[in-house]
mmCIF file of C-alpha atoms in Angstrom:
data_model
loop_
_atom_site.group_PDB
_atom_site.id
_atom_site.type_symbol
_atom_site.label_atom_id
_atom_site.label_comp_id
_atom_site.label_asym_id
_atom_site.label_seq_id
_atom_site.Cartn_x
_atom_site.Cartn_y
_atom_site.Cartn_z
ATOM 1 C CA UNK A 252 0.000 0.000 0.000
ATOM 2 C CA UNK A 253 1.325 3.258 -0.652
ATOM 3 C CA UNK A 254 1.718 5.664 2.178
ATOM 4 C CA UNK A 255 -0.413 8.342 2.649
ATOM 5 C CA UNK A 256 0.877 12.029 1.471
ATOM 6 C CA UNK A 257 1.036 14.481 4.259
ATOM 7 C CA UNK A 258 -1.505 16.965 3.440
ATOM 8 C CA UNK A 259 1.211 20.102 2.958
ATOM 9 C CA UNK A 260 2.522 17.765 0.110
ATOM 10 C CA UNK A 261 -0.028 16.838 -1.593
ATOM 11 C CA UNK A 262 -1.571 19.901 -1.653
ATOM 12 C CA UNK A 263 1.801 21.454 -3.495
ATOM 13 C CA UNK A 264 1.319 18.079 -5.712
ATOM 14 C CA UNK A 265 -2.081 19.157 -6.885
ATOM 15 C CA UNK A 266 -1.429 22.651 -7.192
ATOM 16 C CA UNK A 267 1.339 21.884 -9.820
ATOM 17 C CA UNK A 268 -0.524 19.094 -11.756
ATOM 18 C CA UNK A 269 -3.471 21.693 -12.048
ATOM 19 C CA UNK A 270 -1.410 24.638 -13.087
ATOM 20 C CA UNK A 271 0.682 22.325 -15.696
ATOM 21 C CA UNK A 272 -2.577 20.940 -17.140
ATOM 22 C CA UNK A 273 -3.820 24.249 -17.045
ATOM 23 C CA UNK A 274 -0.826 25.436 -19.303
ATOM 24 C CA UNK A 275 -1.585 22.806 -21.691
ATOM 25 C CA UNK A 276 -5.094 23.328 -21.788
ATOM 26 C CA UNK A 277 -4.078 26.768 -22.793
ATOM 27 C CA UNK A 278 -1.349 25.791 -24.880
ATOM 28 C CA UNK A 279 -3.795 23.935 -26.595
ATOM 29 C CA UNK A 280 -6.175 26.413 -26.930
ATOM 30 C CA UNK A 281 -4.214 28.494 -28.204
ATOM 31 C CA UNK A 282 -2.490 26.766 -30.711
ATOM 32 C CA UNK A 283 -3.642 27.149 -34.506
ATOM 33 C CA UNK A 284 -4.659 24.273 -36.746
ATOM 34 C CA UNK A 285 -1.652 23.612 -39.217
ATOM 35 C CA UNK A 286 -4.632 24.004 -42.383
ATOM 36 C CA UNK A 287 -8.434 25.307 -42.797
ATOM 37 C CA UNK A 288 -9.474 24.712 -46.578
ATOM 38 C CA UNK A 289 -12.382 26.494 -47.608
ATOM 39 C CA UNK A 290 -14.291 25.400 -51.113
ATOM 40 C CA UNK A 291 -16.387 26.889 -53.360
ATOM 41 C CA UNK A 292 -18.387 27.012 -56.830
ATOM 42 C CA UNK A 293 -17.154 29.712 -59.722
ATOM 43 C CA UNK A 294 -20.182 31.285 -58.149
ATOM 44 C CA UNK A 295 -20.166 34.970 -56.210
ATOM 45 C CA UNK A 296 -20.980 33.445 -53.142
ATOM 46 C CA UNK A 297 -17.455 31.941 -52.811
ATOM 47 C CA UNK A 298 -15.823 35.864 -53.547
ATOM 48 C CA UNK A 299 -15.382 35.895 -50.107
ATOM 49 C CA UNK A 300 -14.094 32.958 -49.426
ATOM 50 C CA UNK A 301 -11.412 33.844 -51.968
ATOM 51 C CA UNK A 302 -10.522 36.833 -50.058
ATOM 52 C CA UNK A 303 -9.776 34.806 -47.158
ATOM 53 C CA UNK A 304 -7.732 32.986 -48.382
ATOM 54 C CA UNK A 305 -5.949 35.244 -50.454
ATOM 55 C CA UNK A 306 -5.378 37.546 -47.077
ATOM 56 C CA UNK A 307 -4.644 34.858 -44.294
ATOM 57 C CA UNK A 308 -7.889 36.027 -42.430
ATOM 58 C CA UNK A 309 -7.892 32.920 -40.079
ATOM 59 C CA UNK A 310 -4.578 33.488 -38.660
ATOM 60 C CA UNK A 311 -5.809 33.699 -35.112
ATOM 61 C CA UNK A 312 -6.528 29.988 -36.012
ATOM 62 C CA UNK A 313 -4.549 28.280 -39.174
ATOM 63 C CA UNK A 314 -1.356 28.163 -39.863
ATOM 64 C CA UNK A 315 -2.369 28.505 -43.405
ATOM 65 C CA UNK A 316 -5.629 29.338 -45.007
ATOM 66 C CA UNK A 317 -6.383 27.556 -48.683
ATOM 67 C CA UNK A 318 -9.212 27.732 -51.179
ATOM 68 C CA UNK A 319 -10.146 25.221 -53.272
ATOM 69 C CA UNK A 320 -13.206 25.577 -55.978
ATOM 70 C CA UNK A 321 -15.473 22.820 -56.663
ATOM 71 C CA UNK A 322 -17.243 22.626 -59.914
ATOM 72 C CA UNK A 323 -20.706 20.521 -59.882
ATOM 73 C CA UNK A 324 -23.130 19.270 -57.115
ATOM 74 C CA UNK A 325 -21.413 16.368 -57.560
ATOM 75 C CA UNK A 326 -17.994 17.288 -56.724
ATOM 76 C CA UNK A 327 -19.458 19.105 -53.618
ATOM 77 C CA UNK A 328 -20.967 16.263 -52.115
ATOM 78 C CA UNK A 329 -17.556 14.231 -52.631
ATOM 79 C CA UNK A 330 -15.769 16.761 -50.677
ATOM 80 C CA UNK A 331 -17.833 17.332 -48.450
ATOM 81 C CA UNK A 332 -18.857 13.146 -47.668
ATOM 82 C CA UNK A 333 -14.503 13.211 -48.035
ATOM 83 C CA UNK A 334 -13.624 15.763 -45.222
ATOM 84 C CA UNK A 335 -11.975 17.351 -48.534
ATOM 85 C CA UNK A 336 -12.735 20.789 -47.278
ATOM 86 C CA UNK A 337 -13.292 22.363 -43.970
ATOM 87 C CA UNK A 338 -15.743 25.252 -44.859
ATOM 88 C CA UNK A 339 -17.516 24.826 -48.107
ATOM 89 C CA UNK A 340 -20.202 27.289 -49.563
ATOM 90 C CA UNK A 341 -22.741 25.225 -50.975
ATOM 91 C CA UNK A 342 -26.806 25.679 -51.656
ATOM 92 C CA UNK A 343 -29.210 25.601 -48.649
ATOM 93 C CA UNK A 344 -30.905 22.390 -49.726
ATOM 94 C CA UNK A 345 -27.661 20.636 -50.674
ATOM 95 C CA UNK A 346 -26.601 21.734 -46.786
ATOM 96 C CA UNK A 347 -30.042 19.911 -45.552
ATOM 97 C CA UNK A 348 -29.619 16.849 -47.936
ATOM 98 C CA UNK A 349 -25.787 16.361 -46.455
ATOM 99 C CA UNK A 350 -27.099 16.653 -42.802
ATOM 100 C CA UNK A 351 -30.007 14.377 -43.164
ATOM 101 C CA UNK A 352 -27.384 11.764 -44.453
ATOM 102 C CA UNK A 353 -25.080 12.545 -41.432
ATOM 103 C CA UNK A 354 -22.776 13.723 -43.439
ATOM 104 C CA UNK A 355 -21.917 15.770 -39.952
ATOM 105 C CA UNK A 356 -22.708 19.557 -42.011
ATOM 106 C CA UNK A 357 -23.245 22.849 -39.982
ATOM 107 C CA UNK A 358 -24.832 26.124 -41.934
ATOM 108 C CA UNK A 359 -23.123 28.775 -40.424
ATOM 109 C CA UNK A 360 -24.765 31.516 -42.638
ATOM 110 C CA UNK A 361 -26.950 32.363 -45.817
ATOM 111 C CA UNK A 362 -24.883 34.405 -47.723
ATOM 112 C CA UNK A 363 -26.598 34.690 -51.224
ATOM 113 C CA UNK A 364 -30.241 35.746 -51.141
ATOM 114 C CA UNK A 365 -30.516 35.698 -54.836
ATOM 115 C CA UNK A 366 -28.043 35.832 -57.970
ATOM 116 C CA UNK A 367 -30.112 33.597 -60.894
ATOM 117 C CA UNK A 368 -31.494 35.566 -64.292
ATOM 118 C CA UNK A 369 -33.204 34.282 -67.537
ATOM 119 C CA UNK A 370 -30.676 35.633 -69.842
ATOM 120 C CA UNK A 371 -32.250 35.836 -73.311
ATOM 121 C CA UNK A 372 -31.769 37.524 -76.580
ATOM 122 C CA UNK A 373 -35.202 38.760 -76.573
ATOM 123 C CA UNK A 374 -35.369 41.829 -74.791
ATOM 124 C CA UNK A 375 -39.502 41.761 -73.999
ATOM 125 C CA UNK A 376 -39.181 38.383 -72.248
ATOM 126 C CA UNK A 377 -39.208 40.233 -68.674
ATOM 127 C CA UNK A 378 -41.183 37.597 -66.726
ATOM 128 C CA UNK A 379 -40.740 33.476 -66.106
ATOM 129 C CA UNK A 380 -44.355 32.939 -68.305
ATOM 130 C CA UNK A 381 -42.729 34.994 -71.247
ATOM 131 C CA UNK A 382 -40.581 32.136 -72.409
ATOM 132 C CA UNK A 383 -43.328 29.464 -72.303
ATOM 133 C CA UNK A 384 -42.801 27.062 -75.313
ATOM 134 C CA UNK A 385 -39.294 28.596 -75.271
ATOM 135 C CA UNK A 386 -35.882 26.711 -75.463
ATOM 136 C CA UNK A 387 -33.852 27.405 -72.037
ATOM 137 C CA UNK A 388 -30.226 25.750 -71.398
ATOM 138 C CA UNK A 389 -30.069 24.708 -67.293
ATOM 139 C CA UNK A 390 -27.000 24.158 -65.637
ATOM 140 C CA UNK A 391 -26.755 21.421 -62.606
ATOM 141 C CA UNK A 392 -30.427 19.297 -63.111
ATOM 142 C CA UNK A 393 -31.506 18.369 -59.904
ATOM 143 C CA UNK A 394 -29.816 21.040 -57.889
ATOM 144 C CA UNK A 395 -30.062 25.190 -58.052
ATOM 145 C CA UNK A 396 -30.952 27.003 -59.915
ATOM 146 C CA UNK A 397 -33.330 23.818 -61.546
ATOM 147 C CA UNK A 398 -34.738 23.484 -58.518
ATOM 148 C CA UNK A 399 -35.850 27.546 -58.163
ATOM 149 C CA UNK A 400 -37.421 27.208 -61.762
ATOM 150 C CA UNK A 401 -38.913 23.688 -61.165
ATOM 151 C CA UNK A 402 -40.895 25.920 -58.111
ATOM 152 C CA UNK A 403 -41.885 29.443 -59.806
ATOM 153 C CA UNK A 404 -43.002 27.517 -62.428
ATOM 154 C CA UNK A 405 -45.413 25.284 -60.232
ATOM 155 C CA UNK A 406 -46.702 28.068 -58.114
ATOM 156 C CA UNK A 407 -47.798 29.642 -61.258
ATOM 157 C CA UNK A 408 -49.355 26.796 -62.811
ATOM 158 C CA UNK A 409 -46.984 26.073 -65.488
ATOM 159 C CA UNK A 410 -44.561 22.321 -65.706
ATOM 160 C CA UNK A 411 -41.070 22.771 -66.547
ATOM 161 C CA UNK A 412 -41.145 19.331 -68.864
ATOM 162 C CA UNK A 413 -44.707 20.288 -70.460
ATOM 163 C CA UNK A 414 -43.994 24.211 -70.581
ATOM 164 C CA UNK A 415 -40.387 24.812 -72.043
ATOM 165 C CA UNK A 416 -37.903 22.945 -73.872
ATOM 166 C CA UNK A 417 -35.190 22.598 -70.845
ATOM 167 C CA UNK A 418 -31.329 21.467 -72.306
ATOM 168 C CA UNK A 419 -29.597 20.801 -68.899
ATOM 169 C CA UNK A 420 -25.632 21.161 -69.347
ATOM 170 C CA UNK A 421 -23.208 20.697 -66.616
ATOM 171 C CA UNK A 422 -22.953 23.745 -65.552
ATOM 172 C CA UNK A 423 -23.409 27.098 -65.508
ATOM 173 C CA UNK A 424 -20.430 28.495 -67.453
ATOM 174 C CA UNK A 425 -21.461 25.947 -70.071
ATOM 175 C CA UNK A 426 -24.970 27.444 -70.485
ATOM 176 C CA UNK A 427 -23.385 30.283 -70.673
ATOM 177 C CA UNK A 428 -20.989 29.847 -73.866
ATOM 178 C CA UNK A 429 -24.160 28.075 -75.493
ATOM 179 C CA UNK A 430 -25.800 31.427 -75.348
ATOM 180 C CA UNK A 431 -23.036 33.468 -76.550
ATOM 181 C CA UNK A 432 -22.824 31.617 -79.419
ATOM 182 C CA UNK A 433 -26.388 31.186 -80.441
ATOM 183 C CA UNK A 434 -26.830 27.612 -79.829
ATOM 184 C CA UNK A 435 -29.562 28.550 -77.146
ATOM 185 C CA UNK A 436 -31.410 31.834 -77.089
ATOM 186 C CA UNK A 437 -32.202 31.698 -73.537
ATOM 187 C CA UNK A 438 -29.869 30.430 -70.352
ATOM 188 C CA UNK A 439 -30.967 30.293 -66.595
ATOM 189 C CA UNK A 440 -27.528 31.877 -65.190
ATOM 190 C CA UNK A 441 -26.205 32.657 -61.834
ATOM 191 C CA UNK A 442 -23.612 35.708 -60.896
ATOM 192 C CA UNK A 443 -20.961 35.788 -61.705
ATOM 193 C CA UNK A 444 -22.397 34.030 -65.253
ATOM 194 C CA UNK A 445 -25.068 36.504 -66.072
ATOM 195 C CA UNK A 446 -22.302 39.077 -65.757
ATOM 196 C CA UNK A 447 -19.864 37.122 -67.671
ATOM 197 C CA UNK A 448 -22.318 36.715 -70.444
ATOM 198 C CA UNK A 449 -23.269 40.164 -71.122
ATOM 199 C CA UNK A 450 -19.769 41.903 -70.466
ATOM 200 C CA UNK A 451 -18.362 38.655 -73.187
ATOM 201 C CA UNK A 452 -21.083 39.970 -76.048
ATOM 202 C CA UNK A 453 -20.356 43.432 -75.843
ATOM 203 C CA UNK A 454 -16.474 43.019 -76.418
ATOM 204 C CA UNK A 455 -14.375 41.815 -79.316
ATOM 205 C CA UNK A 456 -13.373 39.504 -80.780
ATOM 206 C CA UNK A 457 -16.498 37.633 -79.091
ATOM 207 C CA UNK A 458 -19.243 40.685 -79.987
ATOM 208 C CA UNK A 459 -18.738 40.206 -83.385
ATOM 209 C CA UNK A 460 -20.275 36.555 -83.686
ATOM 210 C CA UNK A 461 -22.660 36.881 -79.589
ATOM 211 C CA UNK A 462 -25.795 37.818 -79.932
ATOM 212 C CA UNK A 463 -27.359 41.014 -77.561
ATOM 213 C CA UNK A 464 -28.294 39.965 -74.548
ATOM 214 C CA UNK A 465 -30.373 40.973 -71.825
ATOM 215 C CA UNK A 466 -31.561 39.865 -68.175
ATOM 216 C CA UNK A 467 -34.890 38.755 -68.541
ATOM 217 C CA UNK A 468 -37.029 37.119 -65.557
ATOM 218 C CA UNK A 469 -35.392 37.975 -62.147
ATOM 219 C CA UNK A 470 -35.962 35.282 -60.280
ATOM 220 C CA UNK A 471 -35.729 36.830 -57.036
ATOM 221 C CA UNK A 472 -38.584 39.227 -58.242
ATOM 222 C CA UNK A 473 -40.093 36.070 -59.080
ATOM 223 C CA UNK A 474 -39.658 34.449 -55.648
ATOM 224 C CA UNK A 475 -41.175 37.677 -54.171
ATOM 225 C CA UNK A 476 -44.278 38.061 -56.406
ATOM 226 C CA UNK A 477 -45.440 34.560 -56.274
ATOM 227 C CA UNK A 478 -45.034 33.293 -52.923
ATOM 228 C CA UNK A 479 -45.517 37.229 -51.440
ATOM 229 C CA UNK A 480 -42.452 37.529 -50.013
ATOM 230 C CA UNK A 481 -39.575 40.039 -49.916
ATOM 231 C CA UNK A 482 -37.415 39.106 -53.360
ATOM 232 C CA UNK A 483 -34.885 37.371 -51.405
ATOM 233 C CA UNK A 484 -34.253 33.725 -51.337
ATOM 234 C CA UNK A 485 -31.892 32.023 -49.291
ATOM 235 C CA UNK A 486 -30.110 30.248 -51.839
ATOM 236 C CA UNK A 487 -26.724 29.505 -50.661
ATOM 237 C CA UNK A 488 -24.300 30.167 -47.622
ATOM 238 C CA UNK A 489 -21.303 28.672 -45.694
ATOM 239 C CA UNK A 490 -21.460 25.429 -43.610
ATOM 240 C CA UNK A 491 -18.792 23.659 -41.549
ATOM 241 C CA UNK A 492 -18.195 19.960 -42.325
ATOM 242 C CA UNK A 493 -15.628 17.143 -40.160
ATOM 243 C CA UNK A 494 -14.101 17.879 -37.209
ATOM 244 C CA UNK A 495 -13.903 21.787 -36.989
ATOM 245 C CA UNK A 496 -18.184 22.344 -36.734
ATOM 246 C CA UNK A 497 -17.148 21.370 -32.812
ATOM 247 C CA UNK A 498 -14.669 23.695 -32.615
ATOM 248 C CA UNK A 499 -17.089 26.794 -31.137
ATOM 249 C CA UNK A 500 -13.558 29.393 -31.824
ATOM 250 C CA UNK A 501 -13.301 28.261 -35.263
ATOM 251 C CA UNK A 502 -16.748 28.550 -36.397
ATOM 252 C CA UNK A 503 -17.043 32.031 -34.768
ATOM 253 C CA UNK A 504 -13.980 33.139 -36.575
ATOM 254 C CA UNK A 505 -14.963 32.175 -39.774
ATOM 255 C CA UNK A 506 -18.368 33.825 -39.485
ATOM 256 C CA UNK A 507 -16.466 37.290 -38.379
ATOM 257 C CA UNK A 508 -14.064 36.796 -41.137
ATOM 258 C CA UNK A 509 -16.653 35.641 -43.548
ATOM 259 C CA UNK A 510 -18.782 38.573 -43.090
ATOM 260 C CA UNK A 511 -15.542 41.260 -43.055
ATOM 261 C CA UNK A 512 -14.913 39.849 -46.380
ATOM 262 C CA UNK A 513 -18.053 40.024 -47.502
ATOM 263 C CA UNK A 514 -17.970 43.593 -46.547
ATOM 264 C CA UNK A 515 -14.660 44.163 -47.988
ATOM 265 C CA UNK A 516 -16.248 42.737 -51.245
ATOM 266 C CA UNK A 517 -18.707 44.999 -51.880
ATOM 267 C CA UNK A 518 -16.199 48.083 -51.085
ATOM 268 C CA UNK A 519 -13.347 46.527 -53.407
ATOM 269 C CA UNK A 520 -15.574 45.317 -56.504
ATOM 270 C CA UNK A 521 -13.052 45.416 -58.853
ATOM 271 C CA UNK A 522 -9.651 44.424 -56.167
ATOM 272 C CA UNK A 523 -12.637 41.142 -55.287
ATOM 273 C CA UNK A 524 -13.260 40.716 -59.093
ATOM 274 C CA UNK A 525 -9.295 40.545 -59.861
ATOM 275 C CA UNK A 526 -8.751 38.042 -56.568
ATOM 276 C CA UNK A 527 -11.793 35.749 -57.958
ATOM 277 C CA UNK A 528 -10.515 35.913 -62.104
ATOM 278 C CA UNK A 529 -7.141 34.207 -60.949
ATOM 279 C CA UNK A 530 -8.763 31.898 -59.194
ATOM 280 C CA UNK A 531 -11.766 30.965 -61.119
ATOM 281 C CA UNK A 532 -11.187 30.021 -64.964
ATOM 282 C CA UNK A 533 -13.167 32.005 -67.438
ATOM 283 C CA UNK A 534 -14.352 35.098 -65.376
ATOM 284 C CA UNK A 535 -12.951 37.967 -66.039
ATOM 285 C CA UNK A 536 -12.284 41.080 -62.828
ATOM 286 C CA UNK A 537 -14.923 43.271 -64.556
ATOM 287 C CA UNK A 538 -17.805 40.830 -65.161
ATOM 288 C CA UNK A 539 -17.067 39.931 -60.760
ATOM 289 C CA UNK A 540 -17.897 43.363 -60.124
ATOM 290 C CA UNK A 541 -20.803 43.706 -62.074
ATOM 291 C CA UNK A 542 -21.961 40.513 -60.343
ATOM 292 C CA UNK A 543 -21.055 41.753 -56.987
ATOM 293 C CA UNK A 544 -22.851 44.900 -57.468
ATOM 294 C CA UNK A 545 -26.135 43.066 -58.802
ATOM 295 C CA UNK A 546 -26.097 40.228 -56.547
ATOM 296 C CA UNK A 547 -27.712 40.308 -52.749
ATOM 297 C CA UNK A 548 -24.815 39.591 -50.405
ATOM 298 C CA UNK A 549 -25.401 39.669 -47.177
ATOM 299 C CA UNK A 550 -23.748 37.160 -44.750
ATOM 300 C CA UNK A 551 -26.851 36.649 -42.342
ATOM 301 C CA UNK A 552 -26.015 34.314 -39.503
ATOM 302 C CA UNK A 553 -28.119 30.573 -39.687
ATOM 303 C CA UNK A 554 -29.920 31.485 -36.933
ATOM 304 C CA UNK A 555 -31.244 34.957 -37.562
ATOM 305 C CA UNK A 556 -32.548 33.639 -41.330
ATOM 306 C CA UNK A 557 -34.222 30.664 -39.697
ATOM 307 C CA UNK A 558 -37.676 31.831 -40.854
ATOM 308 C CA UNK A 559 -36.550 32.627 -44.092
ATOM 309 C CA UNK A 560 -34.649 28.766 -44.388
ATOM 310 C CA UNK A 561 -37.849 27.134 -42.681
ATOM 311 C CA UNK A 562 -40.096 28.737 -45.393
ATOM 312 C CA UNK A 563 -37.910 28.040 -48.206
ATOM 313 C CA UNK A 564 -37.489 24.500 -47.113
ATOM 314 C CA UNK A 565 -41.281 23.773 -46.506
ATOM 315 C CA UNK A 566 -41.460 24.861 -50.201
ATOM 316 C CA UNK A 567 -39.089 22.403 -51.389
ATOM 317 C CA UNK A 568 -40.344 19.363 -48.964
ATOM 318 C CA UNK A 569 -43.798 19.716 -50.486
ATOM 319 C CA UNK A 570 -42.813 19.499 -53.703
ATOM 320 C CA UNK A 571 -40.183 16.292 -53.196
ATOM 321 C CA UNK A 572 -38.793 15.140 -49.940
ATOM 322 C CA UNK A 573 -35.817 14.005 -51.036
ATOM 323 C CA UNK A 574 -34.477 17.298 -51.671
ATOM 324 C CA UNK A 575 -33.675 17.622 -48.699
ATOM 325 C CA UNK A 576 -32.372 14.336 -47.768
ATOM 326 C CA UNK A 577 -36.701 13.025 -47.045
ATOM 327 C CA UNK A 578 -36.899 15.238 -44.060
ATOM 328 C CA UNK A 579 -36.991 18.810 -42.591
ATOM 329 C CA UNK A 580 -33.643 19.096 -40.608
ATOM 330 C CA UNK A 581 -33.532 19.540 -37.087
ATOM 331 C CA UNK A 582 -32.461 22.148 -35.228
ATOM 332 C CA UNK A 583 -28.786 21.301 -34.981
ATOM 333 C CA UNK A 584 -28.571 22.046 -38.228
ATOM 334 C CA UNK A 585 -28.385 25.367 -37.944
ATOM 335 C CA UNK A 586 -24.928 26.784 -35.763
ATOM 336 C CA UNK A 587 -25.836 28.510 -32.381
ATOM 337 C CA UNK A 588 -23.218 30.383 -31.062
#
């Protein structure tokens, strides 16, 4: 049996083993993952992702901040089912579907409340029934923005298969060059597309073969008209995947950070629009700062756009369950500080 420690010594004993494991705990604390990776689509919602990384913003946590892009629904879901990424902007409903599959996904914030525009050769064409019967190339079927039409077309009583001729490409860059050069006359585009499209047909050599082009139906107007809303839709935003959504320091700085950026964004157009080009193939500075100027940023914390997210999501549930993984997501979906 081991003899009992006077009580003078063991005191002293426990005093040191609290304050060493209370230097380590701090240590610990304190010391800075070696990597965060954040991900995104060539899409403006990942602008200011790209600004983080480009300026070491999470240096109170990383060692080294890195963006990756991702380029299809597809893609997303690998890195995000991978641990590929740490932060990764992604759609609302793709953030659902992931947590319902406990894929272990966090939304931090809504970020985009609406970038997607009919872009169309035809001037008049201002609303989504104007190009009924009408050809219309659709990036990512399944996902945004097929999903958005899919639903103002149903609240207004028309079918997507029955109503238009839909050509689904890849993605949105490719519906993009099909309308530049007239294989489509029509293209459901998101920012930094839309802005891409139009700066491309008024410049040469391109605006000597494009067509003029216009935006046509705004489908945040859209959103607002049918469903009586405010035209804002919360379409995409930053969620924390893996390990770091339980790391409360992390996740707060990357909201702060996010939402500097975001800030810095709209202040820096063109600076954001150079930062994005060379890291995003096929956009050019200008066209990102058209986009950022047309598009609604705002980086709204999960929590404060609950009821918008609920409401969104009930939309989407009643018209297929499966979009968001066949159920509405609980509460811990959404981060609580």
């Amino acid at each position: 049996m081991q003899p009992a420690l006077s009580l003078n010594r063991r005191t002293l004993l426990c005093a040191a083993g609290a304050l060493a494991l209370g230097r380590t705990a701090t240590a610990n604390a304190a010391e800075p993952l070696p990597r965060i990776v954040l991900a995104g689509p060539p899409a403006i919602v990942s602008a200011p992702l790209i600004h983080m990384a480009e300026t070491q913003a999470l240096a109170s946590i990383a060692t080294r901040t890195e963006f990756t892009p991702w380029r299809d629904p597809d893609q997303l879901r690998v890195m995000a089912l991978g641990r590929k990424a740490d932060v990764l902007a992604m759609p609302s409903n793709v953030a659902a579907n992931l947590y319902n599959r406990g894929a272990g996904v966090v939304l931090l914030n809504i970020a985009t409340w609406g970038a997607l525009w009919l872009v169309t050769r035809d001037a008049q064409r201002k609303a989504l029934a104007d190009f009924r019967g009408e050809e219309i190339a659709v990036p990512f079927r399944g996902d945004m923005p097929d999903l958005m039409l899919q639903l103002l077309a149903a609240k207004q009583g028309l079918d997507v298969r029955r109503d238009f001729r839909i050509r689904y490409v890849p993605t949105p860059m490719e519906a993009m060059q099909l309308l530049i050069t007239r294989r489509v006359s029509h293209a459901l585009l998101s920012e930094p597309a839309v802005s891409m499209a139009l700066r491309k047909t008024q410049s040469f050599p391109v605006g000597l073969i494009a067509p003029e082009l216009h935006r046509g139906a705004d489908l945040q107007q859209e959103w607002g008209r049918v469903f009586q809303r405010a035209p804002r839709i919360p379409q995409a935003g930053i969620a924390a995947v893996g390990a770091v959504r339980e790391q409360p320091a992390v996740l707060a700085a990357v909201q702060q950070a996010y939402a500097r950026s975001v800030a810095w964004c709209r202040a820096h157009p063109l600076e954001c629009g150079r930062m994005v080009a060379a890291r995003i193939d096929l956009l050019t500075p200008e066209a990102v700062a058209d986009a950022i100027a047309t598009s609604q940023m705002d980086a709204v914390p999960a929590q404060t756009a609950r009821a918008d997210i609920d409401f969104f999501f009930a939309q989407l549930f009643a018209r297929d369950p499966a979009l968001l993984g066949g159920k509405l997501p609980d509460a811990a979906f959404l981060h609580t500080p």
